[in-house]
Amino acid sequence: VEETVARQALVAAGARLRSAGLIAGTEGNLSLRLDGGSLLITPSGRRKDELGPGDLVVVGLENQAAGGSEGNPSSDVAIHRRIYSARDDVSAIAHAHPPASLAMTLAGERPDPAVLPETAMLLPRLPFVALATPGSAELAQAVATSLAAGASGEELPVAVLLERHGAIAVGSSIDEAVDRLELVEVLCRAWWDARMLGWAPTPAPSKAGPQY
Ligand SMILES: [Zn+2]
């Protein structure tokens, strides 16, 4: 994506995250793969619904030494870099801490997109990533591995749930990534509401909590 267009797209996507109730405070981050081997990412410590095009930060796709001219990129920049290097088809990434997604993993539930026709179609699978320190290389590696894993012929995941941390969605555009993040939250909310009304998934979720 060309940089001027990318800056406008990320500003608009930040407003979408807020209006959809997917972020609070300075939570969340967004990025786009730029032409020429770099990426544009939201800054750390700022509300994502109050950014201007000049607030976004260009960083290399590979790790670079601290103290360079990289500004103040999101503390989750390692996750973004790892995903782009693991998935050539991904051009955009959206991450947030949506409330129902947080509740699901706190409660040890593993919502299955196959239970609703729309999520079955649009979220082929929803992998689960165990708790790891935010910003760590370990978490970045686990997310990238889960997004790139699949049997041959199986569609790759377009979103993952992070234990006690929210969700990450990827796409060919930032709007597609935000759409998928919204869909993850819809699935988690519907799953939660149905569970409160007495529904139980079959087979029942493991009492031991997340396994894979
Ligand atoms: Zn986060």
mmCIF file with all atom_site columns, C-alpha atoms and ligand atoms in Angstrom:
data_model
loop_
_atom_site.group_PDB
_atom_site.id
_atom_site.type_symbol
_atom_site.label_atom_id
_atom_site.label_alt_id
_atom_site.label_comp_id
_atom_site.label_asym_id
_atom_site.label_entity_id
_atom_site.label_seq_id
_atom_site.pdbx_PDB_ins_code
_atom_site.Cartn_x
_atom_site.Cartn_y
_atom_site.Cartn_z
_atom_site.occupancy
_atom_site.B_iso_or_equiv
_atom_site.pdbx_formal_charge
_atom_site.auth_seq_id
_atom_site.auth_comp_id
_atom_site.auth_asym_id
_atom_site.auth_atom_id
_atom_site.pdbx_PDB_model_num
ATOM   1   C  CA . VAL A 1 1   ? 0.000   0.000   0.000  1.00 0.00 ? 1   VAL A CA 1
ATOM   2   C  CA . GLU A 1 2   ? 1.204   3.533   -0.785 1.00 0.00 ? 2   GLU A CA 1
ATOM   3   C  CA . GLU A 1 3   ? 2.091   5.444   2.397  1.00 0.00 ? 3   GLU A CA 1
ATOM   4   C  CA . THR A 1 4   ? -0.274  8.442   2.139  1.00 0.00 ? 4   THR A CA 1
ATOM   5   C  CA . VAL A 1 5   ? -3.216  6.133   1.449  1.00 0.00 ? 5   VAL A CA 1
ATOM   6   C  CA . ALA A 1 6   ? -2.097  3.837   4.273  1.00 0.00 ? 6   ALA A CA 1
ATOM   7   C  CA . ARG A 1 7   ? -1.971  6.700   6.782  1.00 0.00 ? 7   ARG A CA 1
ATOM   8   C  CA . GLN A 1 8   ? -5.542  7.753   5.972  1.00 0.00 ? 8   GLN A CA 1
ATOM   9   C  CA . ALA A 1 9   ? -6.751  4.136   6.133  1.00 0.00 ? 9   ALA A CA 1
ATOM   10  C  CA . LEU A 1 10  ? -5.229  3.540   9.588  1.00 0.00 ? 10  LEU A CA 1
ATOM   11  C  CA . VAL A 1 11  ? -6.683  6.784   10.986 1.00 0.00 ? 11  VAL A CA 1
ATOM   12  C  CA . ALA A 1 12  ? -10.148 5.729   9.770  1.00 0.00 ? 12  ALA A CA 1
ATOM   13  C  CA . ALA A 1 13  ? -9.695  2.219   11.144 1.00 0.00 ? 13  ALA A CA 1
ATOM   14  C  CA . GLY A 1 14  ? -8.765  3.599   14.575 1.00 0.00 ? 14  GLY A CA 1
ATOM   15  C  CA . ALA A 1 15  ? -12.080 5.456   14.652 1.00 0.00 ? 15  ALA A CA 1
ATOM   16  C  CA . ARG A 1 16  ? -13.878 2.247   13.622 1.00 0.00 ? 16  ARG A CA 1
ATOM   17  C  CA . LEU A 1 17  ? -12.318 0.294   16.503 1.00 0.00 ? 17  LEU A CA 1
ATOM   18  C  CA . ARG A 1 18  ? -13.632 2.846   18.965 1.00 0.00 ? 18  ARG A CA 1
ATOM   19  C  CA . SER A 1 19  ? -17.112 3.189   17.468 1.00 0.00 ? 19  SER A CA 1
ATOM   20  C  CA . ALA A 1 20  ? -17.457 -0.608  17.510 1.00 0.00 ? 20  ALA A CA 1
ATOM   21  C  CA . GLY A 1 21  ? -16.575 -0.657  21.221 1.00 0.00 ? 21  GLY A CA 1
ATOM   22  C  CA . LEU A 1 22  ? -13.496 -2.782  20.608 1.00 0.00 ? 22  LEU A CA 1
ATOM   23  C  CA . ILE A 1 23  ? -10.990 -0.480  22.367 1.00 0.00 ? 23  ILE A CA 1
ATOM   24  C  CA . ALA A 1 24  ? -10.851 1.538   25.580 1.00 0.00 ? 24  ALA A CA 1
ATOM   25  C  CA . GLY A 1 25  ? -8.261  4.104   26.589 1.00 0.00 ? 25  GLY A CA 1
ATOM   26  C  CA . THR A 1 26  ? -5.054  3.699   24.597 1.00 0.00 ? 26  THR A CA 1
ATOM   27  C  CA . GLU A 1 27  ? -5.596  -0.008  23.873 1.00 0.00 ? 27  GLU A CA 1
ATOM   28  C  CA . GLY A 1 28  ? -5.232  -1.671  20.531 1.00 0.00 ? 28  GLY A CA 1
ATOM   29  C  CA . ASN A 1 29  ? -2.985  -1.315  17.531 1.00 0.00 ? 29  ASN A CA 1
ATOM   30  C  CA . LEU A 1 30  ? -3.199  -1.369  13.749 1.00 0.00 ? 30  LEU A CA 1
ATOM   31  C  CA . SER A 1 31  ? -0.675  -1.762  10.958 1.00 0.00 ? 31  SER A CA 1
ATOM   32  C  CA . LEU A 1 32  ? -0.372  -1.943  7.195  1.00 0.00 ? 32  LEU A CA 1
ATOM   33  C  CA . ARG A 1 33  ? 2.386   -3.411  5.044  1.00 0.00 ? 33  ARG A CA 1
ATOM   34  C  CA . LEU A 1 34  ? 3.917   -0.659  2.905  1.00 0.00 ? 34  LEU A CA 1
ATOM   35  C  CA . ASP A 1 35  ? 5.524   -0.935  -0.519 1.00 0.00 ? 35  ASP A CA 1
ATOM   36  C  CA . GLY A 1 36  ? 9.290   -1.384  -0.217 1.00 0.00 ? 36  GLY A CA 1
ATOM   37  C  CA . GLY A 1 37  ? 9.621   -3.596  2.845  1.00 0.00 ? 37  GLY A CA 1
ATOM   38  C  CA . SER A 1 38  ? 8.429   -1.521  5.777  1.00 0.00 ? 38  SER A CA 1
ATOM   39  C  CA . LEU A 1 39  ? 5.241   -1.236  7.766  1.00 0.00 ? 39  LEU A CA 1
ATOM   40  C  CA . LEU A 1 40  ? 3.097   1.593   9.074  1.00 0.00 ? 40  LEU A CA 1
ATOM   41  C  CA . ILE A 1 41  ? 1.892   1.129   12.649 1.00 0.00 ? 41  ILE A CA 1
ATOM   42  C  CA . THR A 1 42  ? -0.027  3.051   15.299 1.00 0.00 ? 42  THR A CA 1
ATOM   43  C  CA . PRO A 1 43  ? 2.017   4.749   18.055 1.00 0.00 ? 43  PRO A CA 1
ATOM   44  C  CA . SER A 1 44  ? 2.245   3.507   21.626 1.00 0.00 ? 44  SER A CA 1
ATOM   45  C  CA . GLY A 1 45  ? 0.311   5.240   24.415 1.00 0.00 ? 45  GLY A CA 1
ATOM   46  C  CA . ARG A 1 46  ? -2.148  7.176   22.261 1.00 0.00 ? 46  ARG A CA 1
ATOM   47  C  CA . ARG A 1 47  ? -5.890  6.794   21.784 1.00 0.00 ? 47  ARG A CA 1
ATOM   48  C  CA . LYS A 1 48  ? -6.348  5.088   18.422 1.00 0.00 ? 48  LYS A CA 1
ATOM   49  C  CA . ASP A 1 49  ? -9.536  7.048   17.706 1.00 0.00 ? 49  ASP A CA 1
ATOM   50  C  CA . GLU A 1 50  ? -7.775  10.412  18.024 1.00 0.00 ? 50  GLU A CA 1
ATOM   51  C  CA . LEU A 1 51  ? -4.809  9.918   15.695 1.00 0.00 ? 51  LEU A CA 1
ATOM   52  C  CA . GLY A 1 52  ? -3.862  12.078  12.726 1.00 0.00 ? 52  GLY A CA 1
ATOM   53  C  CA . PRO A 1 53  ? -2.029  10.770  9.652  1.00 0.00 ? 53  PRO A CA 1
ATOM   54  C  CA . GLY A 1 54  ? 1.273   12.214  10.963 1.00 0.00 ? 54  GLY A CA 1
ATOM   55  C  CA . ASP A 1 55  ? 1.052   10.276  14.235 1.00 0.00 ? 55  ASP A CA 1
ATOM   56  C  CA . LEU A 1 56  ? 1.579   6.893   12.565 1.00 0.00 ? 56  LEU A CA 1
ATOM   57  C  CA . VAL A 1 57  ? 5.050   5.359   12.652 1.00 0.00 ? 57  VAL A CA 1
ATOM   58  C  CA . VAL A 1 58  ? 7.035   3.698   9.840  1.00 0.00 ? 58  VAL A CA 1
ATOM   59  C  CA . VAL A 1 59  ? 9.237   0.816   10.996 1.00 0.00 ? 59  VAL A CA 1
ATOM   60  C  CA . GLY A 1 60  ? 11.248  -1.865  9.234  1.00 0.00 ? 60  GLY A CA 1
ATOM   61  C  CA . LEU A 1 61  ? 9.743   -5.298  8.741  1.00 0.00 ? 61  LEU A CA 1
ATOM   62  C  CA . GLU A 1 62  ? 12.818  -6.706  10.473 1.00 0.00 ? 62  GLU A CA 1
ATOM   63  C  CA . ASN A 1 63  ? 13.864  -5.734  13.976 1.00 0.00 ? 63  ASN A CA 1
ATOM   64  C  CA . GLN A 1 64  ? 15.965  -2.600  14.107 1.00 0.00 ? 64  GLN A CA 1
ATOM   65  C  CA . ALA A 1 65  ? 18.208  -1.221  16.795 1.00 0.00 ? 65  ALA A CA 1
ATOM   66  C  CA . ALA A 1 66  ? 16.456  0.827   19.459 1.00 0.00 ? 66  ALA A CA 1
ATOM   67  C  CA . GLY A 1 67  ? 17.028  4.573   19.407 1.00 0.00 ? 67  GLY A CA 1
ATOM   68  C  CA . GLY A 1 68  ? 16.753  4.886   15.638 1.00 0.00 ? 68  GLY A CA 1
ATOM   69  C  CA . SER A 1 69  ? 14.379  7.182   13.810 1.00 0.00 ? 69  SER A CA 1
ATOM   70  C  CA . GLU A 1 70  ? 11.449  4.899   14.484 1.00 0.00 ? 70  GLU A CA 1
ATOM   71  C  CA . GLY A 1 71  ? 9.476   7.171   16.761 1.00 0.00 ? 71  GLY A CA 1
ATOM   72  C  CA . ASN A 1 72  ? 7.329   5.388   19.291 1.00 0.00 ? 72  ASN A CA 1
ATOM   73  C  CA . PRO A 1 73  ? 5.699   2.347   17.652 1.00 0.00 ? 73  PRO A CA 1
ATOM   74  C  CA . SER A 1 74  ? 3.123   0.162   19.377 1.00 0.00 ? 74  SER A CA 1
ATOM   75  C  CA . SER A 1 75  ? 4.551   -2.056  22.112 1.00 0.00 ? 75  SER A CA 1
ATOM   76  C  CA . ASP A 1 76  ? 3.086   -4.972  20.135 1.00 0.00 ? 76  ASP A CA 1
ATOM   77  C  CA . VAL A 1 77  ? 5.219   -4.193  17.056 1.00 0.00 ? 77  VAL A CA 1
ATOM   78  C  CA . ALA A 1 78  ? 7.009   -7.554  17.418 1.00 0.00 ? 78  ALA A CA 1
ATOM   79  C  CA . ILE A 1 79  ? 3.720   -9.391  16.834 1.00 0.00 ? 79  ILE A CA 1
ATOM   80  C  CA . HIS A 1 80  ? 3.053   -7.404  13.667 1.00 0.00 ? 80  HIS A CA 1
ATOM   81  C  CA . ARG A 1 81  ? 6.541   -8.057  12.285 1.00 0.00 ? 81  ARG A CA 1
ATOM   82  C  CA . ARG A 1 82  ? 6.319   -11.778 12.980 1.00 0.00 ? 82  ARG A CA 1
ATOM   83  C  CA . ILE A 1 83  ? 2.920   -12.105 11.315 1.00 0.00 ? 83  ILE A CA 1
ATOM   84  C  CA . TYR A 1 84  ? 4.025   -10.272 8.159  1.00 0.00 ? 84  TYR A CA 1
ATOM   85  C  CA . SER A 1 85  ? 7.099   -12.451 7.873  1.00 0.00 ? 85  SER A CA 1
ATOM   86  C  CA . ALA A 1 86  ? 5.050   -15.638 8.425  1.00 0.00 ? 86  ALA A CA 1
ATOM   87  C  CA . ARG A 1 87  ? 2.182   -14.740 6.071  1.00 0.00 ? 87  ARG A CA 1
ATOM   88  C  CA . ASP A 1 88  ? 2.963   -13.238 2.643  1.00 0.00 ? 88  ASP A CA 1
ATOM   89  C  CA . ASP A 1 89  ? -0.780  -12.907 1.968  1.00 0.00 ? 89  ASP A CA 1
ATOM   90  C  CA . VAL A 1 90  ? -1.337  -10.555 4.932  1.00 0.00 ? 90  VAL A CA 1
ATOM   91  C  CA . SER A 1 91  ? -1.245  -6.788  4.262  1.00 0.00 ? 91  SER A CA 1
ATOM   92  C  CA . ALA A 1 92  ? -2.999  -5.498  7.387  1.00 0.00 ? 92  ALA A CA 1
ATOM   93  C  CA . ILE A 1 93  ? -3.307  -6.383  11.080 1.00 0.00 ? 93  ILE A CA 1
ATOM   94  C  CA . ALA A 1 94  ? -5.769  -5.215  13.740 1.00 0.00 ? 94  ALA A CA 1
ATOM   95  C  CA . HIS A 1 95  ? -5.408  -5.985  17.461 1.00 0.00 ? 95  HIS A CA 1
ATOM   96  C  CA . ALA A 1 96  ? -7.684  -5.030  20.354 1.00 0.00 ? 96  ALA A CA 1
ATOM   97  C  CA . HIS A 1 97  ? -8.848  -6.178  23.772 1.00 0.00 ? 97  HIS A CA 1
ATOM   98  C  CA . PRO A 1 98  ? -12.593 -6.598  23.074 1.00 0.00 ? 98  PRO A CA 1
ATOM   99  C  CA . PRO A 1 99  ? -14.551 -7.303  26.283 1.00 0.00 ? 99  PRO A CA 1
ATOM   100 C  CA . ALA A 1 100 ? -16.321 -10.515 25.264 1.00 0.00 ? 100 ALA A CA 1
ATOM   101 C  CA . SER A 1 101 ? -13.115 -11.939 23.798 1.00 0.00 ? 101 SER A CA 1
ATOM   102 C  CA . LEU A 1 102 ? -11.384 -11.263 27.124 1.00 0.00 ? 102 LEU A CA 1
ATOM   103 C  CA . ALA A 1 103 ? -14.253 -12.856 29.048 1.00 0.00 ? 103 ALA A CA 1
ATOM   104 C  CA . MET A 1 104 ? -14.144 -16.016 26.911 1.00 0.00 ? 104 MET A CA 1
ATOM   105 C  CA . THR A 1 105 ? -10.522 -16.758 27.677 1.00 0.00 ? 105 THR A CA 1
ATOM   106 C  CA . LEU A 1 106 ? -10.856 -15.761 31.352 1.00 0.00 ? 106 LEU A CA 1
ATOM   107 C  CA . ALA A 1 107 ? -13.640 -18.312 31.649 1.00 0.00 ? 107 ALA A CA 1
ATOM   108 C  CA . GLY A 1 108 ? -11.645 -20.989 29.809 1.00 0.00 ? 108 GLY A CA 1
ATOM   109 C  CA . GLU A 1 109 ? -14.168 -21.091 26.955 1.00 0.00 ? 109 GLU A CA 1
ATOM   110 C  CA . ARG A 1 110 ? -13.091 -21.782 23.397 1.00 0.00 ? 110 ARG A CA 1
ATOM   111 C  CA . PRO A 1 111 ? -15.683 -20.343 21.012 1.00 0.00 ? 111 PRO A CA 1
ATOM   112 C  CA . ASP A 1 112 ? -15.941 -22.354 17.807 1.00 0.00 ? 112 ASP A CA 1
ATOM   113 C  CA . PRO A 1 113 ? -16.746 -20.290 14.668 1.00 0.00 ? 113 PRO A CA 1
ATOM   114 C  CA . ALA A 1 114 ? -18.417 -23.380 13.166 1.00 0.00 ? 114 ALA A CA 1
ATOM   115 C  CA . VAL A 1 115 ? -21.510 -22.886 15.381 1.00 0.00 ? 115 VAL A CA 1
ATOM   116 C  CA . LEU A 1 116 ? -22.806 -19.885 13.379 1.00 0.00 ? 116 LEU A CA 1
ATOM   117 C  CA . PRO A 1 117 ? -23.128 -19.958 9.570  1.00 0.00 ? 117 PRO A CA 1
ATOM   118 C  CA . GLU A 1 118 ? -21.568 -16.530 9.060  1.00 0.00 ? 118 GLU A CA 1
ATOM   119 C  CA . THR A 1 119 ? -18.572 -17.054 11.329 1.00 0.00 ? 119 THR A CA 1
ATOM   120 C  CA . ALA A 1 120 ? -18.156 -20.575 9.911  1.00 0.00 ? 120 ALA A CA 1
ATOM   121 C  CA . MET A 1 121 ? -17.772 -19.023 6.480  1.00 0.00 ? 121 MET A CA 1
ATOM   122 C  CA . LEU A 1 122 ? -15.704 -15.948 7.376  1.00 0.00 ? 122 LEU A CA 1
ATOM   123 C  CA . LEU A 1 123 ? -13.521 -17.301 10.212 1.00 0.00 ? 123 LEU A CA 1
ATOM   124 C  CA . PRO A 1 124 ? -12.302 -20.717 9.044  1.00 0.00 ? 124 PRO A CA 1
ATOM   125 C  CA . ARG A 1 125 ? -10.811 -21.435 12.458 1.00 0.00 ? 125 ARG A CA 1
ATOM   126 C  CA . LEU A 1 126 ? -10.105 -19.412 15.593 1.00 0.00 ? 126 LEU A CA 1
ATOM   127 C  CA . PRO A 1 127 ? -6.827  -20.590 17.158 1.00 0.00 ? 127 PRO A CA 1
ATOM   128 C  CA . PHE A 1 128 ? -6.063  -19.903 20.794 1.00 0.00 ? 128 PHE A CA 1
ATOM   129 C  CA . VAL A 1 129 ? -2.727  -18.532 21.982 1.00 0.00 ? 129 VAL A CA 1
ATOM   130 C  CA . ALA A 1 130 ? -1.780  -19.146 25.611 1.00 0.00 ? 130 ALA A CA 1
ATOM   131 C  CA . LEU A 1 131 ? -0.913  -16.273 27.904 1.00 0.00 ? 131 LEU A CA 1
ATOM   132 C  CA . ALA A 1 132 ? 2.526   -14.781 27.360 1.00 0.00 ? 132 ALA A CA 1
ATOM   133 C  CA . THR A 1 133 ? 4.059   -11.459 28.337 1.00 0.00 ? 133 THR A CA 1
ATOM   134 C  CA . PRO A 1 134 ? 2.681   -8.645  26.140 1.00 0.00 ? 134 PRO A CA 1
ATOM   135 C  CA . GLY A 1 135 ? 5.408   -7.299  23.871 1.00 0.00 ? 135 GLY A CA 1
ATOM   136 C  CA . SER A 1 136 ? 7.573   -10.424 24.267 1.00 0.00 ? 136 SER A CA 1
ATOM   137 C  CA . ALA A 1 137 ? 9.243   -12.315 21.435 1.00 0.00 ? 137 ALA A CA 1
ATOM   138 C  CA . GLU A 1 138 ? 7.628   -15.455 22.828 1.00 0.00 ? 138 GLU A CA 1
ATOM   139 C  CA . LEU A 1 139 ? 4.112   -14.085 22.324 1.00 0.00 ? 139 LEU A CA 1
ATOM   140 C  CA . ALA A 1 140 ? 4.956   -12.772 18.843 1.00 0.00 ? 140 ALA A CA 1
ATOM   141 C  CA . GLN A 1 141 ? 6.285   -16.186 17.823 1.00 0.00 ? 141 GLN A CA 1
ATOM   142 C  CA . ALA A 1 142 ? 3.256   -18.027 19.212 1.00 0.00 ? 142 ALA A CA 1
ATOM   143 C  CA . VAL A 1 143 ? 0.813   -15.744 17.359 1.00 0.00 ? 143 VAL A CA 1
ATOM   144 C  CA . ALA A 1 144 ? 2.659   -16.029 14.048 1.00 0.00 ? 144 ALA A CA 1
ATOM   145 C  CA . THR A 1 145 ? 2.904   -19.810 14.386 1.00 0.00 ? 145 THR A CA 1
ATOM   146 C  CA . SER A 1 146 ? -0.812  -20.186 15.095 1.00 0.00 ? 146 SER A CA 1
ATOM   147 C  CA . LEU A 1 147 ? -1.741  -17.992 12.111 1.00 0.00 ? 147 LEU A CA 1
ATOM   148 C  CA . ALA A 1 148 ? 0.523   -19.921 9.749  1.00 0.00 ? 148 ALA A CA 1
ATOM   149 C  CA . ALA A 1 149 ? -0.442  -23.416 10.956 1.00 0.00 ? 149 ALA A CA 1
ATOM   150 C  CA . GLY A 1 150 ? -2.818  -25.684 9.099  1.00 0.00 ? 150 GLY A CA 1
ATOM   151 C  CA . ALA A 1 151 ? -3.014  -29.025 7.384  1.00 0.00 ? 151 ALA A CA 1
ATOM   152 C  CA . SER A 1 152 ? -2.378  -28.970 3.646  1.00 0.00 ? 152 SER A CA 1
ATOM   153 C  CA . GLY A 1 153 ? -5.495  -27.821 1.806  1.00 0.00 ? 153 GLY A CA 1
ATOM   154 C  CA . GLU A 1 154 ? -6.909  -26.256 4.972  1.00 0.00 ? 154 GLU A CA 1
ATOM   155 C  CA . GLU A 1 155 ? -7.660  -22.528 4.944  1.00 0.00 ? 155 GLU A CA 1
ATOM   156 C  CA . LEU A 1 156 ? -5.292  -20.526 7.121  1.00 0.00 ? 156 LEU A CA 1
ATOM   157 C  CA . PRO A 1 157 ? -6.813  -18.715 10.123 1.00 0.00 ? 157 PRO A CA 1
ATOM   158 C  CA . VAL A 1 158 ? -7.661  -15.017 9.736  1.00 0.00 ? 158 VAL A CA 1
ATOM   159 C  CA . ALA A 1 159 ? -7.865  -14.301 13.474 1.00 0.00 ? 159 ALA A CA 1
ATOM   160 C  CA . VAL A 1 160 ? -6.590  -15.634 16.796 1.00 0.00 ? 160 VAL A CA 1
ATOM   161 C  CA . LEU A 1 161 ? -7.772  -15.325 20.400 1.00 0.00 ? 161 LEU A CA 1
ATOM   162 C  CA . LEU A 1 162 ? -5.117  -14.394 22.941 1.00 0.00 ? 162 LEU A CA 1
ATOM   163 C  CA . GLU A 1 163 ? -5.581  -15.715 26.458 1.00 0.00 ? 163 GLU A CA 1
ATOM   164 C  CA . ARG A 1 164 ? -6.580  -12.782 28.749 1.00 0.00 ? 164 ARG A CA 1
ATOM   165 C  CA . HIS A 1 165 ? -5.381  -10.343 26.088 1.00 0.00 ? 165 HIS A CA 1
ATOM   166 C  CA . GLY A 1 166 ? -8.008  -10.061 23.333 1.00 0.00 ? 166 GLY A CA 1
ATOM   167 C  CA . ALA A 1 167 ? -7.795  -10.889 19.670 1.00 0.00 ? 167 ALA A CA 1
ATOM   168 C  CA . ILE A 1 168 ? -5.776  -10.269 16.520 1.00 0.00 ? 168 ILE A CA 1
ATOM   169 C  CA . ALA A 1 169 ? -7.179  -10.313 12.989 1.00 0.00 ? 169 ALA A CA 1
ATOM   170 C  CA . VAL A 1 170 ? -5.396  -10.093 9.649  1.00 0.00 ? 170 VAL A CA 1
ATOM   171 C  CA . GLY A 1 171 ? -6.516  -9.157  6.153  1.00 0.00 ? 171 GLY A CA 1
ATOM   172 C  CA . SER A 1 172 ? -5.633  -7.881  2.723  1.00 0.00 ? 172 SER A CA 1
ATOM   173 C  CA . SER A 1 173 ? -6.828  -4.426  3.818  1.00 0.00 ? 173 SER A CA 1
ATOM   174 C  CA . ILE A 1 174 ? -7.172  -2.789  7.221  1.00 0.00 ? 174 ILE A CA 1
ATOM   175 C  CA . ASP A 1 175 ? -10.968 -2.678  6.810  1.00 0.00 ? 175 ASP A CA 1
ATOM   176 C  CA . GLU A 1 176 ? -11.015 -6.427  6.229  1.00 0.00 ? 176 GLU A CA 1
ATOM   177 C  CA . ALA A 1 177 ? -8.900  -6.970  9.360  1.00 0.00 ? 177 ALA A CA 1
ATOM   178 C  CA . VAL A 1 178 ? -11.202 -4.743  11.462 1.00 0.00 ? 178 VAL A CA 1
ATOM   179 C  CA . ASP A 1 179 ? -14.280 -6.525  10.024 1.00 0.00 ? 179 ASP A CA 1
ATOM   180 C  CA . ARG A 1 180 ? -12.812 -9.838  11.167 1.00 0.00 ? 180 ARG A CA 1
ATOM   181 C  CA . LEU A 1 181 ? -11.981 -8.462  14.618 1.00 0.00 ? 181 LEU A CA 1
ATOM   182 C  CA . GLU A 1 182 ? -15.607 -7.328  14.934 1.00 0.00 ? 182 GLU A CA 1
ATOM   183 C  CA . LEU A 1 183 ? -16.760 -10.788 13.881 1.00 0.00 ? 183 LEU A CA 1
ATOM   184 C  CA . VAL A 1 184 ? -14.602 -12.458 16.537 1.00 0.00 ? 184 VAL A CA 1
ATOM   185 C  CA . GLU A 1 185 ? -16.234 -10.222 19.138 1.00 0.00 ? 185 GLU A CA 1
ATOM   186 C  CA . VAL A 1 186 ? -19.741 -10.992 17.783 1.00 0.00 ? 186 VAL A CA 1
ATOM   187 C  CA . LEU A 1 187 ? -18.980 -14.713 18.031 1.00 0.00 ? 187 LEU A CA 1
ATOM   188 C  CA . CYS A 1 188 ? -17.686 -14.375 21.603 1.00 0.00 ? 188 CYS A CA 1
ATOM   189 C  CA . ARG A 1 189 ? -20.690 -12.274 22.638 1.00 0.00 ? 189 ARG A CA 1
ATOM   190 C  CA . ALA A 1 190 ? -23.219 -14.663 21.053 1.00 0.00 ? 190 ALA A CA 1
ATOM   191 C  CA . TRP A 1 191 ? -21.405 -17.645 22.580 1.00 0.00 ? 191 TRP A CA 1
ATOM   192 C  CA . TRP A 1 192 ? -21.465 -16.006 25.993 1.00 0.00 ? 192 TRP A CA 1
ATOM   193 C  CA . ASP A 1 193 ? -25.146 -14.984 25.747 1.00 0.00 ? 193 ASP A CA 1
ATOM   194 C  CA . ALA A 1 194 ? -26.141 -18.502 24.658 1.00 0.00 ? 194 ALA A CA 1
ATOM   195 C  CA . ARG A 1 195 ? -24.150 -20.047 27.499 1.00 0.00 ? 195 ARG A CA 1
ATOM   196 C  CA . MET A 1 196 ? -25.956 -17.738 29.970 1.00 0.00 ? 196 MET A CA 1
ATOM   197 C  CA . LEU A 1 197 ? -29.267 -18.943 28.530 1.00 0.00 ? 197 LEU A CA 1
ATOM   198 C  CA . GLY A 1 198 ? -28.329 -22.542 29.219 1.00 0.00 ? 198 GLY A CA 1
ATOM   199 C  CA . TRP A 1 199 ? -26.889 -23.629 25.881 1.00 0.00 ? 199 TRP A CA 1
ATOM   200 C  CA . ALA A 1 200 ? -23.854 -25.881 25.938 1.00 0.00 ? 200 ALA A CA 1
ATOM   201 C  CA . PRO A 1 201 ? -21.616 -26.598 22.989 1.00 0.00 ? 201 PRO A CA 1
ATOM   202 C  CA . THR A 1 202 ? -21.160 -30.210 21.922 1.00 0.00 ? 202 THR A CA 1
ATOM   203 C  CA . PRO A 1 203 ? -18.763 -31.627 22.730 1.00 0.00 ? 203 PRO A CA 1
ATOM   204 C  CA . ALA A 1 204 ? -18.589 -29.788 26.050 1.00 0.00 ? 204 ALA A CA 1
ATOM   205 C  CA . PRO A 1 205 ? -15.483 -27.655 26.558 1.00 0.00 ? 205 PRO A CA 1
ATOM   206 C  CA . SER A 1 206 ? -12.727 -29.278 28.568 1.00 0.00 ? 206 SER A CA 1
ATOM   207 C  CA . LYS A 1 207 ? -12.825 -28.447 32.255 1.00 0.00 ? 207 LYS A CA 1
ATOM   208 C  CA . ALA A 1 208 ? -9.068  -28.205 32.092 1.00 0.00 ? 208 ALA A CA 1
ATOM   209 C  CA . GLY A 1 209 ? -9.377  -25.138 29.881 1.00 0.00 ? 209 GLY A CA 1
ATOM   210 C  CA . PRO A 1 210 ? -7.609  -24.444 26.640 1.00 0.00 ? 210 PRO A CA 1
ATOM   211 C  CA . GLN A 1 211 ? -5.508  -27.327 25.339 1.00 0.00 ? 211 GLN A CA 1
ATOM   212 C  CA . TYR A 1 212 ? -4.059  -26.353 21.981 1.00 0.00 ? 212 TYR A CA 1
HETATM 213 ZN ZN . ZN  B 2 .   ? -2.722  -5.948  23.353 1.00 0.00 ? 1   ZN  B ZN 1
#
